Amino acid sequence: MGEWKFSLVKSMEDPVLQVYTDDKIVIIKDKYPKSEYHYLVLPKENISGIRLLNSSHLSILKYMDTKAREFLREHYEGLVFWLGYHAVPSLQRLHLHLISDDFKSTALKTAKHWNSFTTHFFLPSSKIIKDIEDFGSVQLPEPSVCEAYLKTKLKCHKCSFKPSNMPSLKQHLNDCH
Ligand code: AMP
């Protein structure tokens, strides 16, 4: 497997990126933020991703969710954040995205980036926890459905505007509240 797949594990130790750590988790800044504020919460335990989660992971999943909300309350009271996991992550080590809902960022470039956060490709942290409680595993969409999510026609997440391309979406995001 390519070394880049493990780049988050390396970033967990990077003092420039690390914003919180304790004996169980690390919170880092996303190196290529897709919104004004974008963080990742990772467990110190070597959990590869959401696919293999089971009931034994319930307590760490809840801990990550609780600590994330505490962090956001402390630093970003009043801002709206989305907390969730990509259905098909690109990098190893379980990581929970904390992303502010402005999506104003130069690193947000492609329709795939956009759809990975604004369609059901983005699985809320609360859903992941509930799936584990109810079924003992995460109920993931089929791979073909995930692919279709990423190819969804662009749509603003706050209004009914359907931009024809990314520049038009990004222009619209500057004015849509
Ligand atoms: P995912 O598609 O859920 O695996 O998301 C991986 C996230 O990690 C993306 O939001 C990237 O911008 C971010 N990222 C990629 N490489 C690094 C890195 N070396 N350090 C921190 N964040 C990274």
JSON list of C-alpha atoms and ligand atoms in Angstrom, two decimals:
[
{"chain": "A", "resi": 1, "resn": "MET", "atom": "CA", "xyz": [0.00, 0.00, 0.00]},
{"chain": "A", "resi": 2, "resn": "GLY", "atom": "CA", "xyz": [1.31, 3.51, -0.83]},
{"chain": "A", "resi": 3, "resn": "GLU", "atom": "CA", "xyz": [2.92, 5.45, 2.01]},
{"chain": "A", "resi": 4, "resn": "TRP", "atom": "CA", "xyz": [0.58, 8.42, 1.33]},
{"chain": "A", "resi": 5, "resn": "LYS", "atom": "CA", "xyz": [-2.27, 6.28, 2.65]},
{"chain": "A", "resi": 6, "resn": "PHE", "atom": "CA", "xyz": [-0.71, 6.67, 6.12]},
{"chain": "A", "resi": 7, "resn": "SER", "atom": "CA", "xyz": [0.00, 10.40, 5.94]},
{"chain": "A", "resi": 8, "resn": "LEU", "atom": "CA", "xyz": [-2.61, 11.18, 8.60]},
{"chain": "A", "resi": 9, "resn": "VAL", "atom": "CA", "xyz": [-0.81, 8.96, 11.11]},
{"chain": "A", "resi": 10, "resn": "LYS", "atom": "CA", "xyz": [2.30, 11.07, 10.51]},
{"chain": "A", "resi": 11, "resn": "SER", "atom": "CA", "xyz": [0.30, 14.31, 10.77]},
{"chain": "A", "resi": 12, "resn": "MET", "atom": "CA", "xyz": [-1.05, 13.23, 14.18]},
{"chain": "A", "resi": 13, "resn": "GLU", "atom": "CA", "xyz": [2.46, 13.89, 15.52]},
{"chain": "A", "resi": 14, "resn": "ASP", "atom": "CA", "xyz": [2.93, 17.22, 13.72]},
{"chain": "A", "resi": 15, "resn": "PRO", "atom": "CA", "xyz": [2.88, 20.09, 16.25]},
{"chain": "A", "resi": 16, "resn": "VAL", "atom": "CA", "xyz": [1.89, 22.54, 13.51]},
{"chain": "A", "resi": 17, "resn": "LEU", "atom": "CA", "xyz": [-1.30, 20.57, 12.83]},
{"chain": "A", "resi": 18, "resn": "GLN", "atom": "CA", "xyz": [-2.12, 19.20, 16.28]},
{"chain": "A", "resi": 19, "resn": "VAL", "atom": "CA", "xyz": [-4.67, 21.26, 18.23]},
{"chain": "A", "resi": 20, "resn": "TYR", "atom": "CA", "xyz": [-5.70, 18.78, 20.95]},
{"chain": "A", "resi": 21, "resn": "THR", "atom": "CA", "xyz": [-4.40, 15.53, 22.33]},
{"chain": "A", "resi": 22, "resn": "ASP", "atom": "CA", "xyz": [-5.04, 13.24, 25.29]},
{"chain": "A", "resi": 23, "resn": "ASP", "atom": "CA", "xyz": [-4.44, 9.56, 26.03]},
{"chain": "A", "resi": 24, "resn": "LYS", "atom": "CA", "xyz": [-7.09, 8.39, 23.50]},
{"chain": "A", "resi": 25, "resn": "ILE", "atom": "CA", "xyz": [-7.36, 10.83, 20.60]},
{"chain": "A", "resi": 26, "resn": "VAL", "atom": "CA", "xyz": [-5.69, 13.59, 18.61]},
{"chain": "A", "resi": 27, "resn": "ILE", "atom": "CA", "xyz": [-7.40, 16.50, 16.85]},
{"chain": "A", "resi": 28, "resn": "ILE", "atom": "CA", "xyz": [-5.47, 17.97, 13.92]},
{"chain": "A", "resi": 29, "resn": "LYS", "atom": "CA", "xyz": [-6.08, 20.68, 11.36]},
{"chain": "A", "resi": 30, "resn": "ASP", "atom": "CA", "xyz": [-6.93, 19.22, 7.97]},
{"chain": "A", "resi": 31, "resn": "LYS", "atom": "CA", "xyz": [-3.88, 20.03, 5.82]},
{"chain": "A", "resi": 32, "resn": "TYR", "atom": "CA", "xyz": [-6.06, 20.82, 2.78]},
{"chain": "A", "resi": 33, "resn": "PRO", "atom": "CA", "xyz": [-9.14, 22.36, 4.45]},
{"chain": "A", "resi": 34, "resn": "LYS", "atom": "CA", "xyz": [-12.32, 22.29, 2.37]},
{"chain": "A", "resi": 35, "resn": "SER", "atom": "CA", "xyz": [-13.95, 25.03, 4.47]},
{"chain": "A", "resi": 36, "resn": "GLU", "atom": "CA", "xyz": [-12.78, 27.95, 6.54]},
{"chain": "A", "resi": 37, "resn": "TYR", "atom": "CA", "xyz": [-12.41, 25.61, 9.55]},
{"chain": "A", "resi": 38, "resn": "HIS", "atom": "CA", "xyz": [-11.73, 21.93, 9.00]},
{"chain": "A", "resi": 39, "resn": "TYR", "atom": "CA", "xyz": [-10.33, 19.46, 11.56]},
{"chain": "A", "resi": 40, "resn": "LEU", "atom": "CA", "xyz": [-9.89, 15.71, 11.85]},
{"chain": "A", "resi": 41, "resn": "VAL", "atom": "CA", "xyz": [-10.33, 13.67, 15.04]},
{"chain": "A", "resi": 42, "resn": "LEU", "atom": "CA", "xyz": [-8.29, 10.45, 15.11]},
{"chain": "A", "resi": 43, "resn": "PRO", "atom": "CA", "xyz": [-8.02, 7.69, 17.72]},
{"chain": "A", "resi": 44, "resn": "LYS", "atom": "CA", "xyz": [-4.57, 6.77, 19.00]},
{"chain": "A", "resi": 45, "resn": "GLU", "atom": "CA", "xyz": [-5.70, 3.15, 18.78]},
{"chain": "A", "resi": 46, "resn": "ASN", "atom": "CA", "xyz": [-4.85, 1.75, 15.37]},
{"chain": "A", "resi": 47, "resn": "ILE", "atom": "CA", "xyz": [-8.33, 1.57, 13.82]},
{"chain": "A", "resi": 48, "resn": "SER", "atom": "CA", "xyz": [-8.01, 1.54, 10.04]},
{"chain": "A", "resi": 49, "resn": "GLY", "atom": "CA", "xyz": [-11.38, 3.02, 9.12]},
{"chain": "A", "resi": 50, "resn": "ILE", "atom": "CA", "xyz": [-15.17, 2.79, 9.38]},
{"chain": "A", "resi": 51, "resn": "ARG", "atom": "CA", "xyz": [-15.55, -0.45, 7.42]},
{"chain": "A", "resi": 52, "resn": "LEU", "atom": "CA", "xyz": [-14.30, -2.73, 10.21]},
{"chain": "A", "resi": 53, "resn": "LEU", "atom": "CA", "xyz": [-15.95, -0.98, 13.15]},
{"chain": "A", "resi": 54, "resn": "ASN", "atom": "CA", "xyz": [-17.86, -3.16, 15.59]},
{"chain": "A", "resi": 55, "resn": "SER", "atom": "CA", "xyz": [-19.43, -2.96, 19.06]},
{"chain": "A", "resi": 56, "resn": "SER", "atom": "CA", "xyz": [-16.02, -2.96, 20.71]},
{"chain": "A", "resi": 57, "resn": "HIS", "atom": "CA", "xyz": [-15.41, 0.48, 19.15]},
{"chain": "A", "resi": 58, "resn": "LEU", "atom": "CA", "xyz": [-18.54, 2.10, 20.52]},
{"chain": "A", "resi": 59, "resn": "SER", "atom": "CA", "xyz": [-16.83, 3.80, 23.44]},
{"chain": "A", "resi": 60, "resn": "ILE", "atom": "CA", "xyz": [-14.02, 5.37, 21.33]},
{"chain": "A", "resi": 61, "resn": "LEU", "atom": "CA", "xyz": [-16.55, 6.54, 18.70]},
{"chain": "A", "resi": 62, "resn": "LYS", "atom": "CA", "xyz": [-18.62, 8.21, 21.42]},
{"chain": "A", "resi": 63, "resn": "TYR", "atom": "CA", "xyz": [-15.49, 9.68, 22.99]},
{"chain": "A", "resi": 64, "resn": "MET", "atom": "CA", "xyz": [-14.36, 11.16, 19.64]},
{"chain": "A", "resi": 65, "resn": "ASP", "atom": "CA", "xyz": [-17.82, 12.67, 19.13]},
{"chain": "A", "resi": 66, "resn": "THR", "atom": "CA", "xyz": [-17.98, 14.11, 22.66]},
{"chain": "A", "resi": 67, "resn": "LYS", "atom": "CA", "xyz": [-14.47, 15.59, 22.58]},
{"chain": "A", "resi": 68, "resn": "ALA", "atom": "CA", "xyz": [-15.10, 17.06, 19.11]},
{"chain": "A", "resi": 69, "resn": "ARG", "atom": "CA", "xyz": [-18.23, 18.84, 20.34]},
{"chain": "A", "resi": 70, "resn": "GLU", "atom": "CA", "xyz": [-16.37, 20.08, 23.43]},
{"chain": "A", "resi": 71, "resn": "PHE", "atom": "CA", "xyz": [-13.56, 21.42, 21.23]},
{"chain": "A", "resi": 72, "resn": "LEU", "atom": "CA", "xyz": [-16.02, 23.20, 18.94]},
{"chain": "A", "resi": 73, "resn": "ARG", "atom": "CA", "xyz": [-17.98, 24.67, 21.87]},
{"chain": "A", "resi": 74, "resn": "GLU", "atom": "CA", "xyz": [-14.76, 26.00, 23.36]},
{"chain": "A", "resi": 75, "resn": "HIS", "atom": "CA", "xyz": [-13.34, 27.51, 20.15]},
{"chain": "A", "resi": 76, "resn": "TYR", "atom": "CA", "xyz": [-16.21, 28.07, 17.72]},
{"chain": "A", "resi": 77, "resn": "GLU", "atom": "CA", "xyz": [-19.35, 28.76, 19.76]},
{"chain": "A", "resi": 78, "resn": "GLY", "atom": "CA", "xyz": [-22.07, 29.97, 17.39]},
{"chain": "A", "resi": 79, "resn": "LEU", "atom": "CA", "xyz": [-20.59, 28.53, 14.17]},
{"chain": "A", "resi": 80, "resn": "VAL", "atom": "CA", "xyz": [-22.26, 25.57, 12.46]},
{"chain": "A", "resi": 81, "resn": "PHE", "atom": "CA", "xyz": [-20.04, 22.51, 11.98]},
{"chain": "A", "resi": 82, "resn": "TRP", "atom": "CA", "xyz": [-20.80, 19.18, 10.35]},
{"chain": "A", "resi": 83, "resn": "LEU", "atom": "CA", "xyz": [-19.35, 16.10, 12.07]},
{"chain": "A", "resi": 84, "resn": "GLY", "atom": "CA", "xyz": [-19.01, 12.96, 9.99]},
{"chain": "A", "resi": 85, "resn": "TYR", "atom": "CA", "xyz": [-17.08, 10.32, 8.12]},
{"chain": "A", "resi": 86, "resn": "HIS", "atom": "CA", "xyz": [-16.60, 9.75, 4.41]},
{"chain": "A", "resi": 87, "resn": "ALA", "atom": "CA", "xyz": [-18.28, 6.53, 3.29]},
{"chain": "A", "resi": 88, "resn": "VAL", "atom": "CA", "xyz": [-15.13, 5.67, 1.34]},
{"chain": "A", "resi": 89, "resn": "PRO", "atom": "CA", "xyz": [-12.17, 7.39, 2.99]},
{"chain": "A", "resi": 90, "resn": "SER", "atom": "CA", "xyz": [-9.03, 7.94, 0.97]},
{"chain": "A", "resi": 91, "resn": "LEU", "atom": "CA", "xyz": [-6.60, 7.69, 3.91]},
{"chain": "A", "resi": 92, "resn": "GLN", "atom": "CA", "xyz": [-5.91, 5.14, 6.64]},
{"chain": "A", "resi": 93, "resn": "ARG", "atom": "CA", "xyz": [-6.66, 5.56, 10.35]},
{"chain": "A", "resi": 94, "resn": "LEU", "atom": "CA", "xyz": [-10.23, 6.30, 11.31]},
{"chain": "A", "resi": 95, "resn": "HIS", "atom": "CA", "xyz": [-10.86, 10.05, 11.04]},
{"chain": "A", "resi": 96, "resn": "LEU", "atom": "CA", "xyz": [-13.87, 12.11, 11.95]},
{"chain": "A", "resi": 97, "resn": "HIS", "atom": "CA", "xyz": [-14.23, 15.32, 9.93]},
{"chain": "A", "resi": 98, "resn": "LEU", "atom": "CA", "xyz": [-15.27, 18.52, 11.74]},
{"chain": "A", "resi": 99, "resn": "ILE", "atom": "CA", "xyz": [-16.04, 21.01, 9.01]},
{"chain": "A", "resi": 100, "resn": "SER", "atom": "CA", "xyz": [-17.62, 24.47, 9.21]},
{"chain": "A", "resi": 101, "resn": "ASP", "atom": "CA", "xyz": [-20.59, 24.81, 6.87]},
{"chain": "A", "resi": 102, "resn": "ASP", "atom": "CA", "xyz": [-19.25, 27.77, 4.80]},
{"chain": "A", "resi": 103, "resn": "PHE", "atom": "CA", "xyz": [-17.16, 25.66, 2.37]},
{"chain": "A", "resi": 104, "resn": "LYS", "atom": "CA", "xyz": [-15.13, 28.75, 1.54]},
{"chain": "A", "resi": 105, "resn": "SER", "atom": "CA", "xyz": [-11.68, 27.43, 0.77]},
{"chain": "A", "resi": 106, "resn": "THR", "atom": "CA", "xyz": [-9.23, 27.45, -2.10]},
{"chain": "A", "resi": 107, "resn": "ALA", "atom": "CA", "xyz": [-8.59, 23.72, -1.50]},
{"chain": "A", "resi": 108, "resn": "LEU", "atom": "CA", "xyz": [-12.24, 22.97, -2.34]},
{"chain": "A", "resi": 109, "resn": "LYS", "atom": "CA", "xyz": [-11.74, 22.54, -6.06]},
{"chain": "A", "resi": 110, "resn": "THR", "atom": "CA", "xyz": [-13.73, 19.66, -7.51]},
{"chain": "A", "resi": 111, "resn": "ALA", "atom": "CA", "xyz": [-17.31, 18.44, -7.66]},
{"chain": "A", "resi": 112, "resn": "LYS", "atom": "CA", "xyz": [-16.05, 15.30, -5.93]},
{"chain": "A", "resi": 113, "resn": "HIS", "atom": "CA", "xyz": [-14.78, 17.40, -3.00]},
{"chain": "A", "resi": 114, "resn": "TRP", "atom": "CA", "xyz": [-18.16, 19.14, -2.81]},
{"chain": "A", "resi": 115, "resn": "ASN", "atom": "CA", "xyz": [-20.26, 15.98, -3.05]},
{"chain": "A", "resi": 116, "resn": "SER", "atom": "CA", "xyz": [-18.10, 14.13, -0.51]},
{"chain": "A", "resi": 117, "resn": "PHE", "atom": "CA", "xyz": [-19.41, 16.52, 2.16]},
{"chain": "A", "resi": 118, "resn": "THR", "atom": "CA", "xyz": [-22.86, 17.52, 0.92]},
{"chain": "A", "resi": 119, "resn": "THR", "atom": "CA", "xyz": [-24.41, 14.19, -0.13]},
{"chain": "A", "resi": 120, "resn": "HIS", "atom": "CA", "xyz": [-25.05, 10.97, 1.81]},
{"chain": "A", "resi": 121, "resn": "PHE", "atom": "CA", "xyz": [-21.40, 10.10, 1.05]},
{"chain": "A", "resi": 122, "resn": "PHE", "atom": "CA", "xyz": [-20.87, 12.07, 4.27]},
{"chain": "A", "resi": 123, "resn": "LEU", "atom": "CA", "xyz": [-22.08, 9.89, 7.16]},
{"chain": "A", "resi": 124, "resn": "PRO", "atom": "CA", "xyz": [-22.91, 11.89, 10.31]},
{"chain": "A", "resi": 125, "resn": "SER", "atom": "CA", "xyz": [-21.04, 10.86, 13.45]},
{"chain": "A", "resi": 126, "resn": "SER", "atom": "CA", "xyz": [-24.40, 10.32, 15.19]},
{"chain": "A", "resi": 127, "resn": "LYS", "atom": "CA", "xyz": [-25.46, 7.84, 12.46]},
{"chain": "A", "resi": 128, "resn": "ILE", "atom": "CA", "xyz": [-22.23, 5.85, 12.78]},
{"chain": "A", "resi": 129, "resn": "ILE", "atom": "CA", "xyz": [-22.71, 5.58, 16.54]},
{"chain": "A", "resi": 130, "resn": "LYS", "atom": "CA", "xyz": [-26.37, 4.58, 16.15]},
{"chain": "A", "resi": 131, "resn": "ASP", "atom": "CA", "xyz": [-25.52, 1.95, 13.51]},
{"chain": "A", "resi": 132, "resn": "ILE", "atom": "CA", "xyz": [-23.04, 0.35, 15.89]},
{"chain": "A", "resi": 133, "resn": "GLU", "atom": "CA", "xyz": [-25.57, 0.45, 18.73]},
{"chain": "A", "resi": 134, "resn": "ASP", "atom": "CA", "xyz": [-28.37, -1.00, 16.59]},
{"chain": "A", "resi": 135, "resn": "PHE", "atom": "CA", "xyz": [-26.53, -3.43, 14.29]},
{"chain": "A", "resi": 136, "resn": "GLY", "atom": "CA", "xyz": [-22.99, -3.83, 15.64]},
{"chain": "A", "resi": 137, "resn": "SER", "atom": "CA", "xyz": [-21.55, -2.51, 12.36]},
{"chain": "A", "resi": 138, "resn": "VAL", "atom": "CA", "xyz": [-21.76, 0.52, 10.09]},
{"chain": "A", "resi": 139, "resn": "GLN", "atom": "CA", "xyz": [-24.45, 0.28, 7.42]},
{"chain": "A", "resi": 140, "resn": "LEU", "atom": "CA", "xyz": [-22.51, 1.51, 4.39]},
{"chain": "A", "resi": 141, "resn": "PRO", "atom": "CA", "xyz": [-23.95, 2.33, 0.96]},
{"chain": "A", "resi": 142, "resn": "GLU", "atom": "CA", "xyz": [-22.92, -0.03, -1.86]},
{"chain": "A", "resi": 143, "resn": "PRO", "atom": "CA", "xyz": [-19.73, 1.05, -3.74]},
{"chain": "A", "resi": 144, "resn": "SER", "atom": "CA", "xyz": [-21.78, 1.91, -6.85]},
{"chain": "A", "resi": 145, "resn": "VAL", "atom": "CA", "xyz": [-24.06, 4.13, -4.75]},
{"chain": "A", "resi": 146, "resn": "CYS", "atom": "CA", "xyz": [-21.02, 5.86, -3.23]},
{"chain": "A", "resi": 147, "resn": "GLU", "atom": "CA", "xyz": [-19.70, 6.52, -6.73]},
{"chain": "A", "resi": 148, "resn": "ALA", "atom": "CA", "xyz": [-23.06, 7.93, -7.77]},
{"chain": "A", "resi": 149, "resn": "TYR", "atom": "CA", "xyz": [-23.07, 10.26, -4.74]},
{"chain": "A", "resi": 150, "resn": "LEU", "atom": "CA", "xyz": [-19.74, 11.69, -5.84]},
{"chain": "A", "resi": 151, "resn": "LYS", "atom": "CA", "xyz": [-21.14, 12.29, -9.34]},
{"chain": "A", "resi": 152, "resn": "THR", "atom": "CA", "xyz": [-24.29, 14.05, -8.12]},
{"chain": "A", "resi": 153, "resn": "LYS", "atom": "CA", "xyz": [-25.16, 17.28, -9.97]},
{"chain": "A", "resi": 154, "resn": "LEU", "atom": "CA", "xyz": [-23.96, 20.28, -8.02]},
{"chain": "A", "resi": 155, "resn": "LYS", "atom": "CA", "xyz": [-26.45, 21.89, -5.64]},
{"chain": "A", "resi": 156, "resn": "CYS", "atom": "CA", "xyz": [-26.02, 24.55, -2.97]},
{"chain": "A", "resi": 157, "resn": "HIS", "atom": "CA", "xyz": [-26.30, 23.06, 0.54]},
{"chain": "A", "resi": 158, "resn": "LYS", "atom": "CA", "xyz": [-28.28, 26.06, 1.80]},
{"chain": "A", "resi": 159, "resn": "CYS", "atom": "CA", "xyz": [-30.69, 26.91, -1.04]},
{"chain": "A", "resi": 160, "resn": "SER", "atom": "CA", "xyz": [-32.12, 25.45, -4.24]},
{"chain": "A", "resi": 161, "resn": "PHE", "atom": "CA", "xyz": [-29.44, 26.95, -6.54]},
{"chain": "A", "resi": 162, "resn": "LYS", "atom": "CA", "xyz": [-27.97, 24.42, -8.98]},
{"chain": "A", "resi": 163, "resn": "PRO", "atom": "CA", "xyz": [-24.69, 25.76, -10.34]},
{"chain": "A", "resi": 164, "resn": "SER", "atom": "CA", "xyz": [-23.45, 24.42, -13.65]},
{"chain": "A", "resi": 165, "resn": "ASN", "atom": "CA", "xyz": [-19.81, 24.23, -12.51]},
{"chain": "A", "resi": 166, "resn": "MET", "atom": "CA", "xyz": [-17.50, 24.70, -9.52]},
{"chain": "A", "resi": 167, "resn": "PRO", "atom": "CA", "xyz": [-16.52, 28.35, -10.22]},
{"chain": "A", "resi": 168, "resn": "SER", "atom": "CA", "xyz": [-20.22, 29.22, -10.31]},
{"chain": "A", "resi": 169, "resn": "LEU", "atom": "CA", "xyz": [-20.82, 27.32, -7.04]},
{"chain": "A", "resi": 170, "resn": "LYS", "atom": "CA", "xyz": [-17.90, 29.02, -5.34]},
{"chain": "A", "resi": 171, "resn": "GLN", "atom": "CA", "xyz": [-19.08, 32.44, -6.48]},
{"chain": "A", "resi": 172, "resn": "HIS", "atom": "CA", "xyz": [-22.56, 31.63, -5.16]},
{"chain": "A", "resi": 173, "resn": "LEU", "atom": "CA", "xyz": [-21.20, 30.50, -1.77]},
{"chain": "A", "resi": 174, "resn": "ASN", "atom": "CA", "xyz": [-19.81, 34.01, -1.19]},
{"chain": "A", "resi": 175, "resn": "ASP", "atom": "CA", "xyz": [-23.35, 35.42, -1.22]},
{"chain": "A", "resi": 176, "resn": "CYS", "atom": "CA", "xyz": [-25.56, 32.58, 0.06]},
{"chain": "A", "resi": 177, "resn": "HIS", "atom": "CA", "xyz": [-26.27, 32.63, 3.80]},
{"chain": "B", "resi": 1, "resn": "AMP", "atom": "P1", "xyz": [-10.95, 11.24, 3.56]},
{"chain": "B", "resi": 1, "resn": "AMP", "atom": "O1", "xyz": [-11.40, 11.39, 2.15]},
{"chain": "B", "resi": 1, "resn": "AMP", "atom": "O2", "xyz": [-12.12, 11.12, 4.51]},
{"chain": "B", "resi": 1, "resn": "AMP", "atom": "O3", "xyz": [-9.94, 10.12, 3.74]},
{"chain": "B", "resi": 1, "resn": "AMP", "atom": "O4", "xyz": [-10.26, 12.59, 3.95]},
{"chain": "B", "resi": 1, "resn": "AMP", "atom": "C1", "xyz": [-8.89, 12.75, 4.16]},
{"chain": "B", "resi": 1, "resn": "AMP", "atom": "C2", "xyz": [-8.68, 14.18, 4.62]},
{"chain": "B", "resi": 1, "resn": "AMP", "atom": "O5", "xyz": [-7.32, 14.31, 5.01]},
{"chain": "B", "resi": 1, "resn": "AMP", "atom": "C3", "xyz": [-8.92, 15.21, 3.54]},
{"chain": "B", "resi": 1, "resn": "AMP", "atom": "O6", "xyz": [-9.84, 16.18, 4.03]},
{"chain": "B", "resi": 1, "resn": "AMP", "atom": "C4", "xyz": [-7.55, 15.82, 3.25]},
{"chain": "B", "resi": 1, "resn": "AMP", "atom": "O7", "xyz": [-7.60, 17.20, 2.98]},
{"chain": "B", "resi": 1, "resn": "AMP", "atom": "C5", "xyz": [-6.80, 15.55, 4.54]},
{"chain": "B", "resi": 1, "resn": "AMP", "atom": "N1", "xyz": [-5.37, 15.34, 4.41]},
{"chain": "B", "resi": 1, "resn": "AMP", "atom": "C6", "xyz": [-4.70, 14.76, 3.38]},
{"chain": "B", "resi": 1, "resn": "AMP", "atom": "N2", "xyz": [-3.39, 14.61, 3.68]},
{"chain": "B", "resi": 1, "resn": "AMP", "atom": "C7", "xyz": [-3.23, 15.12, 4.93]},
{"chain": "B", "resi": 1, "resn": "AMP", "atom": "C8", "xyz": [-2.13, 15.24, 5.81]},
{"chain": "B", "resi": 1, "resn": "AMP", "atom": "N3", "xyz": [-0.91, 14.79, 5.45]},
{"chain": "B", "resi": 1, "resn": "AMP", "atom": "N4", "xyz": [-2.32, 15.80, 7.01]},
{"chain": "B", "resi": 1, "resn": "AMP", "atom": "C9", "xyz": [-3.54, 16.26, 7.39]},
{"chain": "B", "resi": 1, "resn": "AMP", "atom": "N5", "xyz": [-4.64, 16.17, 6.61]},
{"chain": "B", "resi": 1, "resn": "AMP", "atom": "C10", "xyz": [-4.49, 15.59, 5.40]}
]
